[in-house]
PDB file of C-alpha atoms in Angstrom:
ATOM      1  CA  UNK A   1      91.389  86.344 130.545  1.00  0.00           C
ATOM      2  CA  UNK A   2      89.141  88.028 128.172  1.00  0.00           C
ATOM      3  CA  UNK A   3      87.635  87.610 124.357  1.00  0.00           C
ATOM      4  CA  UNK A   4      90.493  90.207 123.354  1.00  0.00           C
ATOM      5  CA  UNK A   5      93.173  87.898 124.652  1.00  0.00           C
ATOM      6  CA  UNK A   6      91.098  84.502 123.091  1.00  0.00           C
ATOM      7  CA  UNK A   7      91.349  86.335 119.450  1.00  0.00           C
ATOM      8  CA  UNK A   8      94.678  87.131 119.611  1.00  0.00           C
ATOM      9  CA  UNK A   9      95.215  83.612 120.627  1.00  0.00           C
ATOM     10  CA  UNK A  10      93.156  82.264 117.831  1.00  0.00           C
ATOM     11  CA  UNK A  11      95.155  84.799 115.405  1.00  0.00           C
ATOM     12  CA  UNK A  12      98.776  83.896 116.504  1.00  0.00           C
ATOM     13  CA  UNK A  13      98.321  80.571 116.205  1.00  0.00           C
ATOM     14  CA  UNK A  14      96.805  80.709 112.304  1.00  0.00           C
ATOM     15  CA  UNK A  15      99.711  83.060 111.596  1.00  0.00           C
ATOM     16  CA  UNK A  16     101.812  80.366 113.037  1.00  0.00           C
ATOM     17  CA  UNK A  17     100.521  77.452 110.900  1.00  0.00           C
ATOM     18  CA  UNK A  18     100.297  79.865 107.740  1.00  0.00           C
ATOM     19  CA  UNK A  19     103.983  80.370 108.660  1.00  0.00           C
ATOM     20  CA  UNK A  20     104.580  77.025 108.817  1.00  0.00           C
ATOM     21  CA  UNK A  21     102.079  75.946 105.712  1.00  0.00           C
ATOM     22  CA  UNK A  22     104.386  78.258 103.571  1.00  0.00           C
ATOM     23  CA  UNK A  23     107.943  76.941 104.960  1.00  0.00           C
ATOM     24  CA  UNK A  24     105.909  73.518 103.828  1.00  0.00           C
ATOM     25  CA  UNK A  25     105.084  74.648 100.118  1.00  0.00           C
ATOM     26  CA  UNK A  26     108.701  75.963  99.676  1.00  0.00           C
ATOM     27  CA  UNK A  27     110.433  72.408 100.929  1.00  0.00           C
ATOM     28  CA  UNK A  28     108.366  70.674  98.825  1.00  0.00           C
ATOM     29  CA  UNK A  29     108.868  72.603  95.891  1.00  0.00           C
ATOM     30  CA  UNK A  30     111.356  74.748  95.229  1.00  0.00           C
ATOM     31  CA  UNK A  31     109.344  76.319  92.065  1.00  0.00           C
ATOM     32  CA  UNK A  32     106.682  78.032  95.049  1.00  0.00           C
ATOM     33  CA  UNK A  33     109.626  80.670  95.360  1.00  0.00           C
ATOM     34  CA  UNK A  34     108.374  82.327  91.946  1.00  0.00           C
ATOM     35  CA  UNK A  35     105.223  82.824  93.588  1.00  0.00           C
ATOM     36  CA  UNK A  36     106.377  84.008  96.948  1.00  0.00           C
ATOM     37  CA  UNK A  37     106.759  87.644  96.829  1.00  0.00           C
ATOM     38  CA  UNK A  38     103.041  87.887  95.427  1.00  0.00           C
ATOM     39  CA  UNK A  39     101.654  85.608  98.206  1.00  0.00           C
ATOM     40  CA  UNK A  40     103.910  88.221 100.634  1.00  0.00           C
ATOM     41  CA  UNK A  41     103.185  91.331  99.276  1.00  0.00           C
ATOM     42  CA  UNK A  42      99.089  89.811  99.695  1.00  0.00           C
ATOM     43  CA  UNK A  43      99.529  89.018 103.785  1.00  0.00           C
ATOM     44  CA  UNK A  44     101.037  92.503 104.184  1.00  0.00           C
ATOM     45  CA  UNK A  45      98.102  94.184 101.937  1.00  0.00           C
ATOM     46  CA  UNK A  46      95.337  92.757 103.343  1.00  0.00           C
ATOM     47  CA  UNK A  47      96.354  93.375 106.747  1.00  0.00           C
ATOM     48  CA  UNK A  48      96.718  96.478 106.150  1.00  0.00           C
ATOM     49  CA  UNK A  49      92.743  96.857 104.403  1.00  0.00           C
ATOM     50  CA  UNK A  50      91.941  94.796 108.175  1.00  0.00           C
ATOM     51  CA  UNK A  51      93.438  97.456 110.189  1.00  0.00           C
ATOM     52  CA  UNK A  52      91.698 100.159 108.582  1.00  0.00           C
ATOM     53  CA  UNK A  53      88.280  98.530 108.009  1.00  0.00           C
ATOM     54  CA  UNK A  54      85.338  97.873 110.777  1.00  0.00           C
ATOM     55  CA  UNK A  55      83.060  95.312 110.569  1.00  0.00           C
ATOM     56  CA  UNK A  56      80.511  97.194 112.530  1.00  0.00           C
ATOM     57  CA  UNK A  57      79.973  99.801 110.227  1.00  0.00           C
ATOM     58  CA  UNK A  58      81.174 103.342 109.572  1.00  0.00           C
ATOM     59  CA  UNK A  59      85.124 103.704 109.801  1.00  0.00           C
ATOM     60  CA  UNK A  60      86.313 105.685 112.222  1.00  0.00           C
ATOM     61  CA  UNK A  61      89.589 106.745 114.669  1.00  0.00           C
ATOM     62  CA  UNK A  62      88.470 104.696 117.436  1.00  0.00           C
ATOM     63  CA  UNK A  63      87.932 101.680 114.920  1.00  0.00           C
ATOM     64  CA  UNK A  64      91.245 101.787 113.190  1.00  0.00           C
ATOM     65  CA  UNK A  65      92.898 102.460 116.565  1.00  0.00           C
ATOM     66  CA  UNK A  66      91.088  99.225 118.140  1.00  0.00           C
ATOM     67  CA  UNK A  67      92.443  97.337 115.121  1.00  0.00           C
ATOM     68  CA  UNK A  68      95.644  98.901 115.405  1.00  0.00           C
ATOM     69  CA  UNK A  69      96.104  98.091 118.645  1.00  0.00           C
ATOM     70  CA  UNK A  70      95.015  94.396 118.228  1.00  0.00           C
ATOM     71  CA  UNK A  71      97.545  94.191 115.290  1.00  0.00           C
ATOM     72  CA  UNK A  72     100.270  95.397 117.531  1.00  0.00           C
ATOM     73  CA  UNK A  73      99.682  92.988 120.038  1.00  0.00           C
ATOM     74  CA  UNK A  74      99.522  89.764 117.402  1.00  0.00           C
ATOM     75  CA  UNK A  75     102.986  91.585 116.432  1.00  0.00           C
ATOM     76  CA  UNK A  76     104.602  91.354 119.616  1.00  0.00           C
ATOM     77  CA  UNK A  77     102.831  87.738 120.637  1.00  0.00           C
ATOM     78  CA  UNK A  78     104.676  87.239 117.129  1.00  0.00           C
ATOM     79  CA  UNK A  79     107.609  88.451 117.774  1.00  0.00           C
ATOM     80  CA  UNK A  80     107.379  86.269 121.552  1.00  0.00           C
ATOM     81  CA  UNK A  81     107.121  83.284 119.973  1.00  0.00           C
ATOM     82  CA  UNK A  82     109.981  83.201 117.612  1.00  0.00           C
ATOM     83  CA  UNK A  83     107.450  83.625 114.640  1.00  0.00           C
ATOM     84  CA  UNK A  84     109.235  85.987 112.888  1.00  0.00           C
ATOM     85  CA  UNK A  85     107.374  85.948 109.354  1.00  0.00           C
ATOM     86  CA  UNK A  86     104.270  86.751 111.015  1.00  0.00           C
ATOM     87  CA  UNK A  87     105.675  89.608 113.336  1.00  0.00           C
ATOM     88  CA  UNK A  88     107.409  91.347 110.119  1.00  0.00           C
ATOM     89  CA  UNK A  89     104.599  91.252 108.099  1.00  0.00           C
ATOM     90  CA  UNK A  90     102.455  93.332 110.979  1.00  0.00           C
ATOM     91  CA  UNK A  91     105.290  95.532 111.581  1.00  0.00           C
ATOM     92  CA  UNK A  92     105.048  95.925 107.660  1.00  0.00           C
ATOM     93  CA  UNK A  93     101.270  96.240 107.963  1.00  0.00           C
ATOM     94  CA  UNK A  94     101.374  98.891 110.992  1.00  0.00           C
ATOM     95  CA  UNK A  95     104.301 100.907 109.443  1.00  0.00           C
ATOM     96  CA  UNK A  96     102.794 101.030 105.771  1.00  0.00           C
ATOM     97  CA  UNK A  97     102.208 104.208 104.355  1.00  0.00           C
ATOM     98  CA  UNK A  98      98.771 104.392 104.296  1.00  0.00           C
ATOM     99  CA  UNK A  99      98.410 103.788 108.280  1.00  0.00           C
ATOM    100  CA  UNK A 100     101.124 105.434 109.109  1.00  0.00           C
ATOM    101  CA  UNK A 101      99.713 109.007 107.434  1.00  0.00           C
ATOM    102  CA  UNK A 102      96.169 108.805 109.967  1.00  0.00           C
ATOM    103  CA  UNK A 103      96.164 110.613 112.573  1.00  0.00           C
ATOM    104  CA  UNK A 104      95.088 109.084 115.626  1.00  0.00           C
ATOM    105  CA  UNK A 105      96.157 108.726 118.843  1.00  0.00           C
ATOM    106  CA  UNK A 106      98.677 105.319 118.630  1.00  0.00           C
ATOM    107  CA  UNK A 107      99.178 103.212 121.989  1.00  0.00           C
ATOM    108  CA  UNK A 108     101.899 104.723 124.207  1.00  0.00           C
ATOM    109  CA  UNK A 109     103.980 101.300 124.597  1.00  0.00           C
ATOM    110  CA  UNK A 110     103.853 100.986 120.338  1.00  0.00           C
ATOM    111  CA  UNK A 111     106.590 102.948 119.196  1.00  0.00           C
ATOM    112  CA  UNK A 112     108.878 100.804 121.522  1.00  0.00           C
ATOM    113  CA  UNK A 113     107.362  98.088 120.438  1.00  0.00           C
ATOM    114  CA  UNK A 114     107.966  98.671 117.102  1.00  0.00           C
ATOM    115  CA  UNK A 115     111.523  99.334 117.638  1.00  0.00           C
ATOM    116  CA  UNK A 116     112.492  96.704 118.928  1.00  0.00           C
ATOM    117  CA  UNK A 117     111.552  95.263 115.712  1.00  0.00           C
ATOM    118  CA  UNK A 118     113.435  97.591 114.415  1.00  0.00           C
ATOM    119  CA  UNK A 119     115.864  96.773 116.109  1.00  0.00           C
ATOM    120  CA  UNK A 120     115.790  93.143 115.918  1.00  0.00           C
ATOM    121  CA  UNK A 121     115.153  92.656 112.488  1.00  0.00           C
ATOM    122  CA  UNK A 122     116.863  96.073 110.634  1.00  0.00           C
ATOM    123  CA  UNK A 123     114.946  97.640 108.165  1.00  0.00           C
ATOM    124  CA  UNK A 124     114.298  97.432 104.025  1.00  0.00           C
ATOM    125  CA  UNK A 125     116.900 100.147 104.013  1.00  0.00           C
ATOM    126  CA  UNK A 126     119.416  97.640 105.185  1.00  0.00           C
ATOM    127  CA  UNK A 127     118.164  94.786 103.704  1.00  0.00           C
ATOM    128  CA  UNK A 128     117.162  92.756 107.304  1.00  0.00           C
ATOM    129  CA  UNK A 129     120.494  92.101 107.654  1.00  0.00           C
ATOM    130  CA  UNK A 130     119.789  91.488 111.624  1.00  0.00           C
ATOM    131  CA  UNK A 131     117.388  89.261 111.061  1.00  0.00           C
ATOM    132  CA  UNK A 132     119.169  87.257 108.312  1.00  0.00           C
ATOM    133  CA  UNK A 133     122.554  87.429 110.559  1.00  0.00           C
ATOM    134  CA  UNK A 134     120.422  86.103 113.010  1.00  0.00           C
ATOM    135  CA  UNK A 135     119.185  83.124 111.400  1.00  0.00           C
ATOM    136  CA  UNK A 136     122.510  82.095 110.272  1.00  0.00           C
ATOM    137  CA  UNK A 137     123.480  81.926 114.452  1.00  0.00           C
ATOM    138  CA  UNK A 138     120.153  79.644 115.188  1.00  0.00           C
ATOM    139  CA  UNK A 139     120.336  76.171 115.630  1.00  0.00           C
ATOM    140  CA  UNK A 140     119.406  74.190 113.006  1.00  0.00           C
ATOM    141  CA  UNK A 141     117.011  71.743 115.432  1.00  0.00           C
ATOM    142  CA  UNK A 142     115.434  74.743 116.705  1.00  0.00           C
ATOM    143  CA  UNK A 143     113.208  74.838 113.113  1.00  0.00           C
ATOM    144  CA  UNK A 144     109.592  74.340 114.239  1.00  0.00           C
ATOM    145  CA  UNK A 145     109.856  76.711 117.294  1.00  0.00           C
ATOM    146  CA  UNK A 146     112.000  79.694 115.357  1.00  0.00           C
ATOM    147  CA  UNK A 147     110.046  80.571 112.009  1.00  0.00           C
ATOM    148  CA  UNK A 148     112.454  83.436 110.332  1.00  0.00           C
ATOM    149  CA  UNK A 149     110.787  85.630 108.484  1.00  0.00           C
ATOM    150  CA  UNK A 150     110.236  84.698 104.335  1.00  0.00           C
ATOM    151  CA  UNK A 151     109.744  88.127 103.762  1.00  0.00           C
ATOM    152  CA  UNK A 152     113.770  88.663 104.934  1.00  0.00           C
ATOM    153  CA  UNK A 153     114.394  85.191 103.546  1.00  0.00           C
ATOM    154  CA  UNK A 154     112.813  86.567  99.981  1.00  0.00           C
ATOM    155  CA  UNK A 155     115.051  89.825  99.786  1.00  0.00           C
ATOM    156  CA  UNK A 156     118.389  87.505 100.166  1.00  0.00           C
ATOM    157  CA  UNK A 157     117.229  84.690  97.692  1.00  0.00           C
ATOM    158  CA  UNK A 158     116.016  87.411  95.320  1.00  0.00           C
ATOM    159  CA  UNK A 159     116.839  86.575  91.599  1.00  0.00           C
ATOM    160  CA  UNK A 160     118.629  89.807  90.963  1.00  0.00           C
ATOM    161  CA  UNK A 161     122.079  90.244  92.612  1.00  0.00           C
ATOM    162  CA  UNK A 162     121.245  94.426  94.348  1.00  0.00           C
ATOM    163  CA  UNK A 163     120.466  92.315  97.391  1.00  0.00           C
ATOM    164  CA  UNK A 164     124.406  90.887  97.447  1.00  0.00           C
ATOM    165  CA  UNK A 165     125.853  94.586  96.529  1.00  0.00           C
ATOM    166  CA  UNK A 166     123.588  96.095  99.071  1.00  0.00           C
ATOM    167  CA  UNK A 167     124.927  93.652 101.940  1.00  0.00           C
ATOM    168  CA  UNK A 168     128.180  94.079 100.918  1.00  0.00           C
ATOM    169  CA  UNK A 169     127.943  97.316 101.176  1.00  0.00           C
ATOM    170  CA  UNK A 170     126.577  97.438 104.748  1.00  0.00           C
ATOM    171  CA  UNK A 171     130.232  95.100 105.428  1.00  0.00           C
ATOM    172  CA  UNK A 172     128.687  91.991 105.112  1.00  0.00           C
ATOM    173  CA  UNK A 173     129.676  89.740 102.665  1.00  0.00           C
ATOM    174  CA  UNK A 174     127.841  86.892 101.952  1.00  0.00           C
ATOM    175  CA  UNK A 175     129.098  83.615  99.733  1.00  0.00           C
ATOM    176  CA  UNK A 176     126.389  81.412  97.514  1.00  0.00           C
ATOM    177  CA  UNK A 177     126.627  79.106  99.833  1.00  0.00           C
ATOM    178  CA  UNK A 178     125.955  81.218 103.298  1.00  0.00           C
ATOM    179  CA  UNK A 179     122.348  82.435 101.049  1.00  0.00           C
ATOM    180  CA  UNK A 180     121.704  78.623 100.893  1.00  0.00           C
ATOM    181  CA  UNK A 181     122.260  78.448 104.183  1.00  0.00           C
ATOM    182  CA  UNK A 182     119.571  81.408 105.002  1.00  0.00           C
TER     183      UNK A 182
END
């Protein structure tokens, strides 16, 4: 057991209750859902000025690849521990543009780790329609343990209807009251 694994520790379990803080604002009023996609698109964009920042000083590879690789693992803890909103918005983070165009040397076990988000989850090309599929199929009791991601949840619930022409046309076809269900 080291520092490294306290802070990761200490970060997965504030993503967790941020998670959960969020799910909170949004039961107790519905009105927060206006606001969503700003507070969203603000947890993806300051993780991503985190990951290519240092603290110390001067920027450099090694710095941004220590923070990349300490983003990667709060991803997969994430990811672990059914908080899904929190591992999307690092796999977000460590797949946005402006990382993603550095070169330096990534971890050998992230590109599998990132596809099995991937994977998991689908992409914004297909509208997360894993991950929303998936929430439909988990049980309803199992709400403080499996935290789906808002970020998903906020494409689907979208006011403008390209989300329900874009599902349907990846063969899913979702009724107004399956999206309440998400």
């Amino acid at each position: 057991h080291s520092d490294w694994d306290d802070k990761i520790d200490k970060v997965i379990k504030s993503c967790r209750l941020s998670t959960m803080a969020m799910y909170g604002e949004l039961w107790e009023d519905p009105e927060n859902l206006k606001t969503l996609p700003t507070s969203l698109d603000a947890g993806i964009t300051n993780t991503v000025k985190l990951i290519l920042s240092n603290d110390e000083g001067k920027v450099t590879k090694g710095s941004i690849l220590k923070n990349y690789r300490f983003f990667l693992s709060i991803m997969e803890a994430a990811f672990k521990n059914n908080d899904h909103q929190t591992a999307m918005m690092m796999w977000l983070a460590l797949t946005h543009s402006s990382v993603e165009r550095l070169e330096f040397k990534r971890p050998k076990k992230a590109e599998k780790i990132l596809q099995n988000v991937i994977d998991s989850y689908g992409t914004s090309n297909n509208c997360y329609n894993k991950h929303l599929l998936n929430i439909l199929d988990s049980p309803v009791n199992a709400a403080v343990d499996y935290l789906p991601s808002l970020i998903a949840c906020n494409v689907a619930l979208g006011e403008n209807d390209e989300f329900k022409k874009a599902f349907k046309a990846f063969g899913h076809h979702l009724n107004d009251e399956t999206l309440t269900e998400i």
